[in-house]
Coordinates of C-alpha atoms in Angstrom, one line a residue:
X734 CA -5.3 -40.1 77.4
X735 CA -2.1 -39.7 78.4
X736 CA -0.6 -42.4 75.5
X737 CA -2.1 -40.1 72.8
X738 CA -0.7 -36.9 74.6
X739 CA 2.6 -38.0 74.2
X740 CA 1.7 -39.5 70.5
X741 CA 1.6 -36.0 68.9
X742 CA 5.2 -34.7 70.6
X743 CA 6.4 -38.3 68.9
X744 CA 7.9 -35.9 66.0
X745 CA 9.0 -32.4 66.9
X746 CA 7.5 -30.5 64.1
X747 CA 4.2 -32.3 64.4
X748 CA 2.6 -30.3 66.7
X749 CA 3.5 -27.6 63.4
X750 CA 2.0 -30.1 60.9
X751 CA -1.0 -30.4 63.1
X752 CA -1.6 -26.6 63.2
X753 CA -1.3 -26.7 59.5
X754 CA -3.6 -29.1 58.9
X755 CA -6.6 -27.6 61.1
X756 CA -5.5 -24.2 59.5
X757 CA -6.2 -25.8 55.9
X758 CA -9.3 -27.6 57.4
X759 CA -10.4 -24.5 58.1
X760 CA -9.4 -22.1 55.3
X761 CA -11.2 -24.9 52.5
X762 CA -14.5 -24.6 55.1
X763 CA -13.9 -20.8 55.1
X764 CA -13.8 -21.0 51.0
X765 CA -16.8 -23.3 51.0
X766 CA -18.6 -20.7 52.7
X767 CA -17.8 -17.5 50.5
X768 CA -18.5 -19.9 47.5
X769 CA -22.0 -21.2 49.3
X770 CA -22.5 -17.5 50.1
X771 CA -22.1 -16.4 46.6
X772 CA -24.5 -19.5 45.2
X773 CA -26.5 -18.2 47.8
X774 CA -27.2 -14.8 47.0
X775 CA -27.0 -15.2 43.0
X776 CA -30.2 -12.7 42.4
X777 CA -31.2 -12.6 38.5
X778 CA -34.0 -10.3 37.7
X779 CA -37.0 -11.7 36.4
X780 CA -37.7 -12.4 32.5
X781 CA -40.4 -10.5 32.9
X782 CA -38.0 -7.3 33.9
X783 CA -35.6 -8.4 31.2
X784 CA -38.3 -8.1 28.3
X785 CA -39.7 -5.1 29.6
X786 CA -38.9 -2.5 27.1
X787 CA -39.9 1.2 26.4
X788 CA -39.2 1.8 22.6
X789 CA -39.2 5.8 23.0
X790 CA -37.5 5.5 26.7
X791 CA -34.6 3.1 24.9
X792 CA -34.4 5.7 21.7
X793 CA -34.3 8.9 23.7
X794 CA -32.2 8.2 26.1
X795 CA -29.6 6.9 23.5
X796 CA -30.0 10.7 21.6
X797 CA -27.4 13.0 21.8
X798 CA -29.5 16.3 22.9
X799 CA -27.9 19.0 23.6
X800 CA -29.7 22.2 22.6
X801 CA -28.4 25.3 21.0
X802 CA -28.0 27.6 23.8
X803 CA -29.0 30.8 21.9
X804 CA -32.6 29.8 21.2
X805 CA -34.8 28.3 23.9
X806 CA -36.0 25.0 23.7
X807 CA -39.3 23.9 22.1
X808 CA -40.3 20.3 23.1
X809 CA -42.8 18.9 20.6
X810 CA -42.2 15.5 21.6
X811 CA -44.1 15.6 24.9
X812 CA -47.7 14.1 24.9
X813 CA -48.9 15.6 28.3
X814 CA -51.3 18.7 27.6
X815 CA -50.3 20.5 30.7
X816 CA -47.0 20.9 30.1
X817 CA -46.9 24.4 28.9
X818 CA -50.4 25.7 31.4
X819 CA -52.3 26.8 28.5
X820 CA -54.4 24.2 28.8
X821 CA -55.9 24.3 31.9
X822 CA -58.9 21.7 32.9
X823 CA -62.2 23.6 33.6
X824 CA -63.2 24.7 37.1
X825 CA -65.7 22.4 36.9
X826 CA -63.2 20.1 37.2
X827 CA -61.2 21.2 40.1
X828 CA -64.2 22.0 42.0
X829 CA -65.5 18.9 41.6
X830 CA -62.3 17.6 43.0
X831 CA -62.1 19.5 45.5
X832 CA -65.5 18.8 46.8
X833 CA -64.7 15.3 46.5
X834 CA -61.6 15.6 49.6
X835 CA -63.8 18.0 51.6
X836 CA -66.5 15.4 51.7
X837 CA -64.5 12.7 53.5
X838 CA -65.9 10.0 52.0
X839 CA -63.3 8.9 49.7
X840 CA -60.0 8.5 51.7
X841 CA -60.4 4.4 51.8
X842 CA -59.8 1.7 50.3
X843 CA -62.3 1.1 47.1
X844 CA -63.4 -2.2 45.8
X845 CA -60.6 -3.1 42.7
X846 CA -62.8 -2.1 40.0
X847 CA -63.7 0.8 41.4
X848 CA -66.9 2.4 43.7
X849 CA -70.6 1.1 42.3
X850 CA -71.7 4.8 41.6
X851 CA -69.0 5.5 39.8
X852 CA -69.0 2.7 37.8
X853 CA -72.6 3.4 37.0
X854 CA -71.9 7.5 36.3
X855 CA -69.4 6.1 33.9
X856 CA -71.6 3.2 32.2
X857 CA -74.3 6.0 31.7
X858 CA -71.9 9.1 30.3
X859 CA -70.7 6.0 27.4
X860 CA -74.1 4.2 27.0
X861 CA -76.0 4.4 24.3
X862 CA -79.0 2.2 22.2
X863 CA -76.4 0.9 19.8
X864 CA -74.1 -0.2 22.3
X865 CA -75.7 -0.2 25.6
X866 CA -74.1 -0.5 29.1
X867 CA -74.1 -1.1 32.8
X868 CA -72.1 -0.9 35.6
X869 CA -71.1 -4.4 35.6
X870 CA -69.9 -3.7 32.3
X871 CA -67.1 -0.9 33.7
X872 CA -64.2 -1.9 35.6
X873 CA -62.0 1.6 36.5
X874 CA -58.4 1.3 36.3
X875 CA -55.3 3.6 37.3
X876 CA -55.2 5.5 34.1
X877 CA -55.9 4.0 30.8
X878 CA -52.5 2.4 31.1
X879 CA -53.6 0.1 33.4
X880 CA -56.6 -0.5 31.4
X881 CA -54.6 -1.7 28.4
X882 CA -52.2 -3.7 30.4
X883 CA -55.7 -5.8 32.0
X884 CA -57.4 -6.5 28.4
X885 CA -54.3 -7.5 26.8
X886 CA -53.4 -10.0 30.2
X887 CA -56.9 -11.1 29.9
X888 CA -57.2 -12.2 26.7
X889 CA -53.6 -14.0 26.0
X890 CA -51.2 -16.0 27.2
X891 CA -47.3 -16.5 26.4
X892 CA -46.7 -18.1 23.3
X893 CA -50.1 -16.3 21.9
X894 CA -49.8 -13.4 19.5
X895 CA -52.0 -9.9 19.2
X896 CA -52.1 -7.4 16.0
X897 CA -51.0 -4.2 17.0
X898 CA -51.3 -0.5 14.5
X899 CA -47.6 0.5 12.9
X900 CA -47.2 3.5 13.7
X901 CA -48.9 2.6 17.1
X902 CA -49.0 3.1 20.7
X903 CA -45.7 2.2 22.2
X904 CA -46.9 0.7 25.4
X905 CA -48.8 -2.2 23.5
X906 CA -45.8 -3.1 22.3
X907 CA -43.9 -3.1 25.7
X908 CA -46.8 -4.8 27.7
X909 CA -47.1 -7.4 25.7
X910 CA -43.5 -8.5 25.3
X911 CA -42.8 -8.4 29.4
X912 CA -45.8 -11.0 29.1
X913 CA -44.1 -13.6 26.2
X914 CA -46.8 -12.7 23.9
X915 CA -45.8 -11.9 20.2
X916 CA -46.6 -8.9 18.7
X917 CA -47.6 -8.5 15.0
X918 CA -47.6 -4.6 13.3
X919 CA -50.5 -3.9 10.6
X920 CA -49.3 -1.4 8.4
X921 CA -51.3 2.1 8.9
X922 CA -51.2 4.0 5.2
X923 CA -50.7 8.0 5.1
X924 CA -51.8 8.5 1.7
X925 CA -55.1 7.3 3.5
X926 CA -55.0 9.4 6.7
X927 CA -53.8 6.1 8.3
X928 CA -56.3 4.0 7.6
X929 CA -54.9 0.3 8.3
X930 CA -54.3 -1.6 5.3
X931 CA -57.1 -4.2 5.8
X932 CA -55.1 -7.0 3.4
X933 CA -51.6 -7.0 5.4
X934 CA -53.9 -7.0 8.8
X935 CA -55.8 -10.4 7.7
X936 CA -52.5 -11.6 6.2
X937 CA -50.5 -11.9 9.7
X938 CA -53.4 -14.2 11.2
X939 CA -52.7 -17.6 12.6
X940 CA -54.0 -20.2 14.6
X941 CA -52.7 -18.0 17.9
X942 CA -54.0 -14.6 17.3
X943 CA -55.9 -13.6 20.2
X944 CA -56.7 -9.9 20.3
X945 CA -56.7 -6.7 17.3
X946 CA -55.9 -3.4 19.1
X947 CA -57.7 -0.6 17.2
X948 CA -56.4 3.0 18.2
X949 CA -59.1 5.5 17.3
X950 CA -58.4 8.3 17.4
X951 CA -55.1 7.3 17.1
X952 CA -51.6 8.1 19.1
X953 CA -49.4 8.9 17.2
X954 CA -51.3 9.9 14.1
X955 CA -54.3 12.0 15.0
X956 CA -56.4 9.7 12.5
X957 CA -60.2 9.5 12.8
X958 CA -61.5 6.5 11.0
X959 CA -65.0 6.8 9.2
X960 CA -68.1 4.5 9.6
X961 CA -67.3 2.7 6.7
X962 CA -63.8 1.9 7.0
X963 CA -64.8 0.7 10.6
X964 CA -67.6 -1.3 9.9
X965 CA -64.7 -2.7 7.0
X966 CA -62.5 -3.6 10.2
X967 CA -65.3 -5.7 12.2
X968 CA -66.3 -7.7 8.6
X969 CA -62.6 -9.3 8.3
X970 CA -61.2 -11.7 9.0
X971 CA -59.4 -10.8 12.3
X972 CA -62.9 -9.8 13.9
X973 CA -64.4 -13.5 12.8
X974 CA -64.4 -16.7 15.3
X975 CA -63.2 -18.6 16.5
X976 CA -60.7 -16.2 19.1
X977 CA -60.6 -13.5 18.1
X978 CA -61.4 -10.2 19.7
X979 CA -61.3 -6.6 19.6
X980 CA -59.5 -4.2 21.6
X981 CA -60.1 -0.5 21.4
X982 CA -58.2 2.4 23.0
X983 CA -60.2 5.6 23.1
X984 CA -59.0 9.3 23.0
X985 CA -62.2 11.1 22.8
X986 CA -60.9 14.4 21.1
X987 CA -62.0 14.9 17.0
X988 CA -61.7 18.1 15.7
X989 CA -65.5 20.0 14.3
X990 CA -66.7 18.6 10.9
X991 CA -65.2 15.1 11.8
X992 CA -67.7 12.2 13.0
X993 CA -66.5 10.1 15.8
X994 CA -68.2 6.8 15.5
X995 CA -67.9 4.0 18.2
X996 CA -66.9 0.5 17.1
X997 CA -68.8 -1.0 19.8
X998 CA -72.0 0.8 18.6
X999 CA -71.2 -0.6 14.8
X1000 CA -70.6 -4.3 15.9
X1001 CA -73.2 -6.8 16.0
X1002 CA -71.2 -9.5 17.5
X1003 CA -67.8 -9.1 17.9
X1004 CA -66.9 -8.9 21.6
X1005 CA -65.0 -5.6 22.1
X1006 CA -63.1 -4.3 25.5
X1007 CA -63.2 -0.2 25.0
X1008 CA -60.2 1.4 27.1
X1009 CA -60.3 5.1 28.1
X1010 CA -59.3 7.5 30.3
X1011 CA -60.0 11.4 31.6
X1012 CA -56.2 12.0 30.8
X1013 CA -56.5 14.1 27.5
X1014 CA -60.4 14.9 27.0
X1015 CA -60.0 16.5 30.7
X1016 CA -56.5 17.8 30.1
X1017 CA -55.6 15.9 33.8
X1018 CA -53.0 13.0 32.4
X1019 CA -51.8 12.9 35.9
X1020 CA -55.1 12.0 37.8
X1021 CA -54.8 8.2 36.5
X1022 CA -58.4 7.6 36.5
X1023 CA -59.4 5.3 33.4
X1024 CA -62.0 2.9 32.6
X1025 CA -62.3 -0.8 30.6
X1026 CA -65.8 -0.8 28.9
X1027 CA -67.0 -4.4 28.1
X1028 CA -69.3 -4.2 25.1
X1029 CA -70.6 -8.0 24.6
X1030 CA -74.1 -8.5 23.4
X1031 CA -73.9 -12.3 22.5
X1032 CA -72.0 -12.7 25.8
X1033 CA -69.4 -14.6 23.8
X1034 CA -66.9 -13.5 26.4
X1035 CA -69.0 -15.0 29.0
X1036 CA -68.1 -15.0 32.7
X1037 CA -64.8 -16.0 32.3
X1038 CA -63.9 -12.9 30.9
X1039 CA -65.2 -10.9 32.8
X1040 CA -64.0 -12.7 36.3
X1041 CA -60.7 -12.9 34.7
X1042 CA -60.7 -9.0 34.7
X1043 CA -62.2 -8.5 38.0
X1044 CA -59.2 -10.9 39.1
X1045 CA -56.1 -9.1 37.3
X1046 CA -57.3 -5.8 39.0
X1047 CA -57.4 -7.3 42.0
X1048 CA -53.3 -7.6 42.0
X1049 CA -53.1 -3.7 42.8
X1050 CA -56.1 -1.3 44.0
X1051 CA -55.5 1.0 40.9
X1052 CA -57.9 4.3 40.8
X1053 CA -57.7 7.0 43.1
X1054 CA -60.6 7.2 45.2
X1055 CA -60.9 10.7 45.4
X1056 CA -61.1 11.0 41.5
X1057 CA -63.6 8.3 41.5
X1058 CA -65.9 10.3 44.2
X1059 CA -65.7 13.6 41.6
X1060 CA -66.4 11.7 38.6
X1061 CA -69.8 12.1 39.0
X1062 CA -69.7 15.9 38.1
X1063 CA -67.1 15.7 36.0
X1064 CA -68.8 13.6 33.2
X1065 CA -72.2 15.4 33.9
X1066 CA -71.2 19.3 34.8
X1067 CA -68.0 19.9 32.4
X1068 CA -69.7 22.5 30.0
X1069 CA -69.6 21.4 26.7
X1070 CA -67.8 25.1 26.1
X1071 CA -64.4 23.1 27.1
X1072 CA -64.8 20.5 25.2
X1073 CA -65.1 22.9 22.2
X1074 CA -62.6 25.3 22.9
X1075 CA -60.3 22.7 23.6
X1076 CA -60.5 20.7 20.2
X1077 CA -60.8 23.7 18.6
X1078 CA -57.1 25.1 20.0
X1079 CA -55.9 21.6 19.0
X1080 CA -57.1 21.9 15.5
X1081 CA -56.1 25.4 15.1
X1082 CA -52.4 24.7 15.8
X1083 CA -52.9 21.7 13.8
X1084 CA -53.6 23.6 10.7
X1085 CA -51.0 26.1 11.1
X1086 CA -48.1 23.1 11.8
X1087 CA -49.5 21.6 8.4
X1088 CA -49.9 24.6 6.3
X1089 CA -46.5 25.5 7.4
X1090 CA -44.9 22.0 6.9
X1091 CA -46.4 21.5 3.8
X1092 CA -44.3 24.1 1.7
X1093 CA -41.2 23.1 3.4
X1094 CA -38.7 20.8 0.5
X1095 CA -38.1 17.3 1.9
X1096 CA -41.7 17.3 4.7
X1097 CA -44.9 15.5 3.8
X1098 CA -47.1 16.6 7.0
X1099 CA -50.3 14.2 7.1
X1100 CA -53.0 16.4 8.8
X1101 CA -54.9 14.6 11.7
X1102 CA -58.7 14.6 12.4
X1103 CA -58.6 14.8 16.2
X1104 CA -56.2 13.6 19.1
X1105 CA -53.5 16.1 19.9
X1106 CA -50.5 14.2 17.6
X1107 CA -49.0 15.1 13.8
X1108 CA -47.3 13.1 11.9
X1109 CA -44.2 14.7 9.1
X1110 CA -42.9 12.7 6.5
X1111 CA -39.2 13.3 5.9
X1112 CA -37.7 12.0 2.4
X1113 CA -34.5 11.3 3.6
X1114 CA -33.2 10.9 0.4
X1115 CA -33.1 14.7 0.5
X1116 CA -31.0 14.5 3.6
X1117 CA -28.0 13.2 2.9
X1118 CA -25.8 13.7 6.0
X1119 CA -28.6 12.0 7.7
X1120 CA -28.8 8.0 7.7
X1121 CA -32.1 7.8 9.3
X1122 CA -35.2 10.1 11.3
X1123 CA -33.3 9.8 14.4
X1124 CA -30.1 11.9 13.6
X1125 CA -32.3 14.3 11.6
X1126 CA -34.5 14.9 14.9
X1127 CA -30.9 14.8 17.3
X1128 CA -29.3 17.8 14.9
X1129 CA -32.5 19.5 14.8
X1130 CA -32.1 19.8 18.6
X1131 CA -28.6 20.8 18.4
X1132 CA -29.1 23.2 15.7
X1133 CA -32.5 24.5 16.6
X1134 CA -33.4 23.9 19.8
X1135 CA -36.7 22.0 18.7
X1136 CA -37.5 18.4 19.8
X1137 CA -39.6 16.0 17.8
X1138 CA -40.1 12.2 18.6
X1139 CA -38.4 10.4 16.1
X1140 CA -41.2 7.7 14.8
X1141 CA -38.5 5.2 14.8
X1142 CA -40.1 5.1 18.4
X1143 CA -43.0 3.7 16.8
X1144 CA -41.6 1.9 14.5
X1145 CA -42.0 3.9 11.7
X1146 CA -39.1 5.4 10.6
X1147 CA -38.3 8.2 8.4
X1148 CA -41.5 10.1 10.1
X1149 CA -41.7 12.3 13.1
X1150 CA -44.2 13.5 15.6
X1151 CA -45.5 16.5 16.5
X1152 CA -47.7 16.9 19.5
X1153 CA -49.5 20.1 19.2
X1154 CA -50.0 21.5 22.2
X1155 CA -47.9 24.3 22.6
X1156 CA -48.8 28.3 23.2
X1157 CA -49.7 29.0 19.0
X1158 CA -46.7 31.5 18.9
X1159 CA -44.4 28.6 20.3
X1160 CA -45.8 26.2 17.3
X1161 CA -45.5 29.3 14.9
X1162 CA -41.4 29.4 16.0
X1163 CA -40.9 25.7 16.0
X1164 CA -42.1 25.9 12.5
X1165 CA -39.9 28.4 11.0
X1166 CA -37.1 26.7 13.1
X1167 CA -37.5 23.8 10.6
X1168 CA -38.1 25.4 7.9
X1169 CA -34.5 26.9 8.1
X1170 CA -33.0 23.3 9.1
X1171 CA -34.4 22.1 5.8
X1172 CA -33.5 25.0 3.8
X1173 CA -30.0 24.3 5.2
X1174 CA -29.4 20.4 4.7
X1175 CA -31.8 20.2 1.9
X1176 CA -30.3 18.9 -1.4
X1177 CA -31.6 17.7 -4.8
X1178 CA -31.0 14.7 -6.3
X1179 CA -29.1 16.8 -9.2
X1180 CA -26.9 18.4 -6.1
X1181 CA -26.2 14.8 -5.0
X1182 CA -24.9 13.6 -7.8
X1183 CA -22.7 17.1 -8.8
X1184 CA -21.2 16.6 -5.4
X1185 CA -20.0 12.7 -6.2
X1186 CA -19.0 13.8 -9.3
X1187 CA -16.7 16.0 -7.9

């Protein structure tokens, strides 16, 4: 011990040279560990999160809107009905919610697709000798969001591909990307009150098309299809085996003299998963109580189907059970009075947005047949200082204090929407508010060329 003791004070600085060399020893370790730390805690958000986009979220929020402080603001662009409190849900309604908490029976946890009696009050309000259903054939979901997001998961997988409506729905989009799964838009045609143009729909068919979303009555477009162009719809092609299957999204408000006809209760074969919702029939978006209806008469989704859903909604307990214990009264007491004057205010301000939009230069309104959604036409041609829907919409904000969704949000562009649930004298001032933005950045084609010329 004593031989190396003296070894180290051989040289004088190498007691120094020592110290040096643990003190590198232990600066690499020290570096090894930050750079081990940093491997370490390298967190990536999933590819899941990274495809998960909201087309009217992303568009919005990259809008420059900033209202003119002299008028107040009049948000068309909002599709929730009880934004403004004129249109309240009946007291039907409430009470039956209300009755629902004071019972105490609903405070627990429910079985994932929802209580048996409620499954069966629901099978029973929908059911009819057409298209007949049971409980086992209703799974409720947390809104009719939910209800989309388990029919689509369902029925594909990544690499798969489902026919979606243009101008559609945004979240179809947005579900089905997160998942890998392509998405294919049918063109809609408004010199047909958006009927869907039957040829391009068969044309984008291949080998991997797994599911048609129908949207009827449709968001954004307030269409109502007919019997006929329906029973057109389940003949083709995308409605014929093998795979393919329909999926259809239900909004359950069509204005008097229009015919709402279930595809379910027209199709003889073709498997069909009916999504719906109390959101905007009951005017009570923010109770998320929805419903899947399985329509399948030649069982050709068979059991795998059908476990496959009561599996997906196993992955959150989605409807509140305190709706679900007052959905019992309010499918069977909500007095058909509601229903009527509530279409009928919808269709009223309807016709006034049209009649006025329809004698403003530049607008092609297309009136709808139910929902609670209209859709303008803007020949932007007309517009000049405008390249595209979205910076006519952004200066119609900053000019006029009166916000439309630009339908570049559903991928229609050169359109907006109108949602028409505002006070009447609120949709009476939005539409002389564009009246004068047209008036003002209107030009003719002879103007257009007299100011190049000069």
């Amino acid at each position: 011990m004593a031989n190396q003791s003296y070894e180290v004070k051989i040289n004088g600085s190498g007691i120094h040279e020592m110290n040096a060399l643990i003190g590198a020893v232990k600066g690499i370790v020290c570096l090894a560990k930050q750079k081990s730390c940093r491997q370490r805690w390298n967190i990536r958000p999933s590819e899941m999160s990274i495809n998960t986009l909201n087309p009217i979220r992303a568009i919005v929020d990259g809008m420059k809107l900033t209202p003119n402080p002299e008028k107040p603001m009049i948000a068309l662009s909002i599709g929730d009905p009880t934004v403004f409190g004129n249109l309240p849900t009946d007291d039907k309604v409430l009470q039956a919610m209300k009755d629902a908490i004071d019972s105490n029976k609903y405070n627990g946890y429910a079985p994932s697709v929802g209580y048996q009696k409620s499954r069966e009050v629901v099978a029973n309000f929908y059911s009819c000798p057409e298209a007949p259903l049971e409980a086992e054939d209703v799974l409720l979901t947390s809104g009719c969001s939910q209800a989309i997001d388990l029919a689509i998961t369902v029925l594909c997988n990544p690499g798969d591909n489902i026919l979606v409506p243009c101008p559609g729905f945004s979240l179809y989009k947005t579900l089905a990307v997160s998942l890998g799964i392509q998405v294919k838009l049918y063109t809609l045609l408004p010199e047909k009150s958006w009927e869907i143009d039957l040829q391009h729909m068969e044309s984008l068919i291949d080998d991997r098309t797994t599911c048609l979303i129908v949207n009827n009555p449709s968001n954004p477009c307030g269409s109502v299809y007919s019997k006929e162009h329906l029973q057109n719809i389940l003949s083709g092609e995308p409605c014929s085996p093998p795979g393919h299957s329909c999926v259809l999204y239900l909004h359950d408000q069509v204005f008097p003299g229009c015919t709402y006809q279930s595809m379910a209760s027209l199709s003889s074969d073709v498997p069909i998963l009916a999504c719906g919702g109390l959101a905007k029939r009951w005017l009570v978006p923010g109770w998320r109580l929805g419903w899947i209806l399985i329509h399948d008469k030649n069982q050709i989704f068979g059991k795998e189907i059908r476990q496959g859903l009561v599996k997906l909604s196993q992955r959150i307990l989605g409807a509140c059970t305190i709706v679900q214990g007052a959905i019992e009264s309010i499918l069977n007491d909500t007095p058909q009075e509601f229903y009527h004057r509530t279409i009928s205010f919808l269709e009223s301000n309807s016709e006034i947005c049209y009649s006025e939009l329809s004698t403003v230069p530049g607008l092609t309104p297309v009136m709808p047949s139910g929902a609670m959604y209209l859709m303008v036409g803007i020949a932007m041609e007309h517009f000049p200082e405008f390249q595209n829907d979205v910076q006519f919409t952004e200066r119609l904000v900053t000019e006029q204090s009166v916000f439309c969704l630009p339908a570049t949000a559903f991928e229609y562009p050169n359109y907006f929407r109108i949602v028409v649930t505002v006070p009447e004298e609120m949709m009476v001032e939005a539409c002389t508010r564009i009246r004068e933005f047209c008036q003002r950045h209107y030009r003719t084609c002879s103007q257009d060329s007299n100011e190049l010329d000069q």
